[in-house]
Coordinates of C-alpha atoms in Angstrom, one line a residue:
M52 CA 97.2 179.7 26.7
I53 CA 95.8 180.2 23.2
A54 CA 98.0 180.5 20.2
I55 CA 96.6 181.8 16.9
S56 CA 98.9 181.3 13.9
P57 CA 98.6 183.8 11.0
R58 CA 97.3 182.3 7.9
P59 CA 99.9 181.7 5.2
I60 CA 99.3 183.8 2.1
E61 CA 99.0 180.9 -0.3
R62 CA 96.6 178.9 2.0
S63 CA 93.1 179.5 3.2
W64 CA 93.5 177.6 6.6
N65 CA 93.9 179.4 10.0
T66 CA 95.2 177.6 13.1
I67 CA 94.4 177.9 16.8
S68 CA 96.1 175.7 19.4
F69 CA 95.5 175.6 23.1
A70 CA 96.5 173.6 26.2
S71 CA 94.0 170.8 27.1
T72 CA 91.3 172.5 29.1
L73 CA 87.6 172.6 29.2
Y74 CA 87.5 176.4 29.3
L75 CA 86.5 176.7 25.6
C76 CA 84.5 179.9 25.4
P77 CA 87.2 182.0 23.9
I78 CA 88.2 179.3 21.4
L79 CA 84.6 178.7 20.3
D80 CA 84.0 182.5 20.0
L81 CA 87.0 182.7 17.6
L82 CA 85.8 179.7 15.6
L83 CA 82.3 181.1 15.1
V84 CA 83.2 184.6 13.9
D85 CA 82.4 183.9 10.3
I86 CA 79.5 181.5 10.8
P87 CA 76.1 182.8 9.7
R88 CA 74.3 184.0 12.8
Q89 CA 71.3 181.7 12.5
W90 CA 73.7 178.7 12.6
Q91 CA 76.0 179.8 15.4
A92 CA 74.2 178.0 18.3
E93 CA 74.1 174.7 16.5
I94 CA 77.7 174.8 15.2
R95 CA 78.9 176.0 18.7
L96 CA 77.3 172.8 20.2
G97 CA 79.0 170.6 17.7
L98 CA 82.4 172.2 17.9
Q99 CA 82.2 172.2 21.7
E100 CA 81.6 168.5 21.7
A101 CA 84.5 167.9 19.4
L102 CA 86.9 170.1 21.4
V103 CA 85.8 168.5 24.7
N104 CA 86.5 165.0 23.2
A105 CA 89.9 166.1 22.1
A106 CA 91.0 167.7 25.4
K107 CA 89.3 165.2 27.7
H108 CA 89.4 161.9 26.0
G109 CA 92.3 162.4 23.6
N110 CA 94.7 164.4 25.9
N111 CA 93.3 163.3 29.3
L112 CA 93.1 167.0 30.2
D113 CA 96.9 167.0 30.4
P114 CA 97.8 170.8 30.3
R115 CA 101.2 169.8 28.7
K116 CA 99.3 168.5 25.6
T117 CA 97.7 170.7 23.1
V118 CA 94.6 170.6 20.9
V119 CA 95.2 172.1 17.4
V120 CA 92.3 173.4 15.3
R121 CA 92.7 174.3 11.7
F122 CA 89.7 176.0 10.1
S123 CA 88.7 177.4 6.7
A124 CA 85.8 178.7 4.7
I125 CA 85.8 177.8 1.1
A126 CA 82.8 179.2 -0.8
D127 CA 79.8 177.9 1.2
E128 CA 81.7 175.1 3.0
Y129 CA 83.2 175.6 6.4
W130 CA 85.9 173.1 7.5
W131 CA 87.4 172.4 10.9
A132 CA 90.2 169.9 11.6
I133 CA 90.7 169.1 15.3
A134 CA 93.7 167.2 16.4
D135 CA 94.9 166.0 19.8
Q136 CA 98.0 164.2 21.1
G137 CA 96.2 161.1 22.3
K138 CA 96.4 157.5 21.1
G139 CA 93.3 157.7 18.9
F140 CA 90.3 155.6 19.3
A141 CA 88.3 152.9 17.5
C142 CA 85.0 154.4 16.4
A143 CA 82.2 152.1 17.6
C144 CA 80.1 152.9 14.5
P145 CA 81.7 152.8 11.0
C146 CA 81.1 155.9 9.0
H147 CA 79.0 154.2 6.4
V148 CA 76.5 153.1 9.1
D149 CA 73.5 155.3 10.0
P150 CA 74.5 157.1 13.2
D151 CA 70.8 157.1 14.3
E152 CA 71.2 153.4 14.9
H153 CA 74.0 154.1 17.4
L154 CA 72.3 156.5 19.7
P155 CA 73.3 155.5 23.3
H156 CA 70.5 154.1 25.4
D157 CA 72.1 154.5 28.9
E158 CA 73.5 157.7 30.4
G159 CA 76.9 156.1 31.0
E160 CA 77.2 154.8 27.5
C161 CA 79.6 156.5 25.1
G162 CA 78.5 157.7 21.7
R163 CA 76.3 160.8 22.5
G164 CA 79.0 163.1 21.1
L165 CA 79.4 161.2 17.9
F166 CA 75.6 161.2 17.4
I167 CA 75.6 165.0 17.9
L168 CA 78.4 165.5 15.4
H169 CA 76.7 163.4 12.7
Q170 CA 73.5 165.4 13.2
I171 CA 75.1 168.8 13.0
F172 CA 77.8 168.5 10.3
D173 CA 77.5 167.4 6.7
Q174 CA 80.8 165.5 6.9
V175 CA 82.5 163.8 9.9
N176 CA 85.8 162.0 9.2
W177 CA 88.8 160.8 11.2
D178 CA 92.4 160.8 10.0
D179 CA 95.8 160.1 11.5
N180 CA 94.8 157.0 13.5
S181 CA 91.7 158.7 14.8
R182 CA 93.6 161.6 16.3
E183 CA 92.3 164.2 13.9
L184 CA 88.6 164.9 13.3
K185 CA 87.5 166.7 10.2
L186 CA 84.2 168.4 10.2
C187 CA 82.4 170.2 7.3
K188 CA 79.2 172.2 7.2
Q189 CA 77.7 173.6 4.0
F190 CA 75.6 176.7 4.1
N191 CA 73.6 177.1 0.9
Q192 CA 70.0 177.5 -0.2
S193 CA 69.4 173.7 -0.1
S194 CA 70.6 173.4 3.5
R195 CA 68.1 172.4 6.1
L196 CA 67.1 175.0 8.7
P197 CA 69.1 175.1 11.9
M198 CA 68.0 172.8 14.7
L199 CA 69.0 175.3 17.4
R200 CA 68.4 179.1 17.4

């Protein structure tokens, strides 16, 4: 089940919540509606990675737990805040360290998703004991070209 909360008049954030599942196509479609077309494939990949992490690793795919996504567009900045009901995690690479140095070497090694997030989004931050991930992407004339098309 997907719940979409109406945006409060005084705020610019919308909210979607859903039971922990890996069936993410309708959620991703909703989150990409306002994204410039040339960036949609790349942002879809990043958001899918973040949502899978929340549902699978945060909530252990427990359908009684929900993932909540707040999202907003402010000028040329697009923001997503993705929260799960898990215990949080200790990020293996501090945010001030170059994520390129933490690319996993083995298939079984964790970290691929974090690497993807750092490559796609301009800001990647965790709050609330690492249970809420905040992502930001800026689309302006000085932005790089999309990696995926």
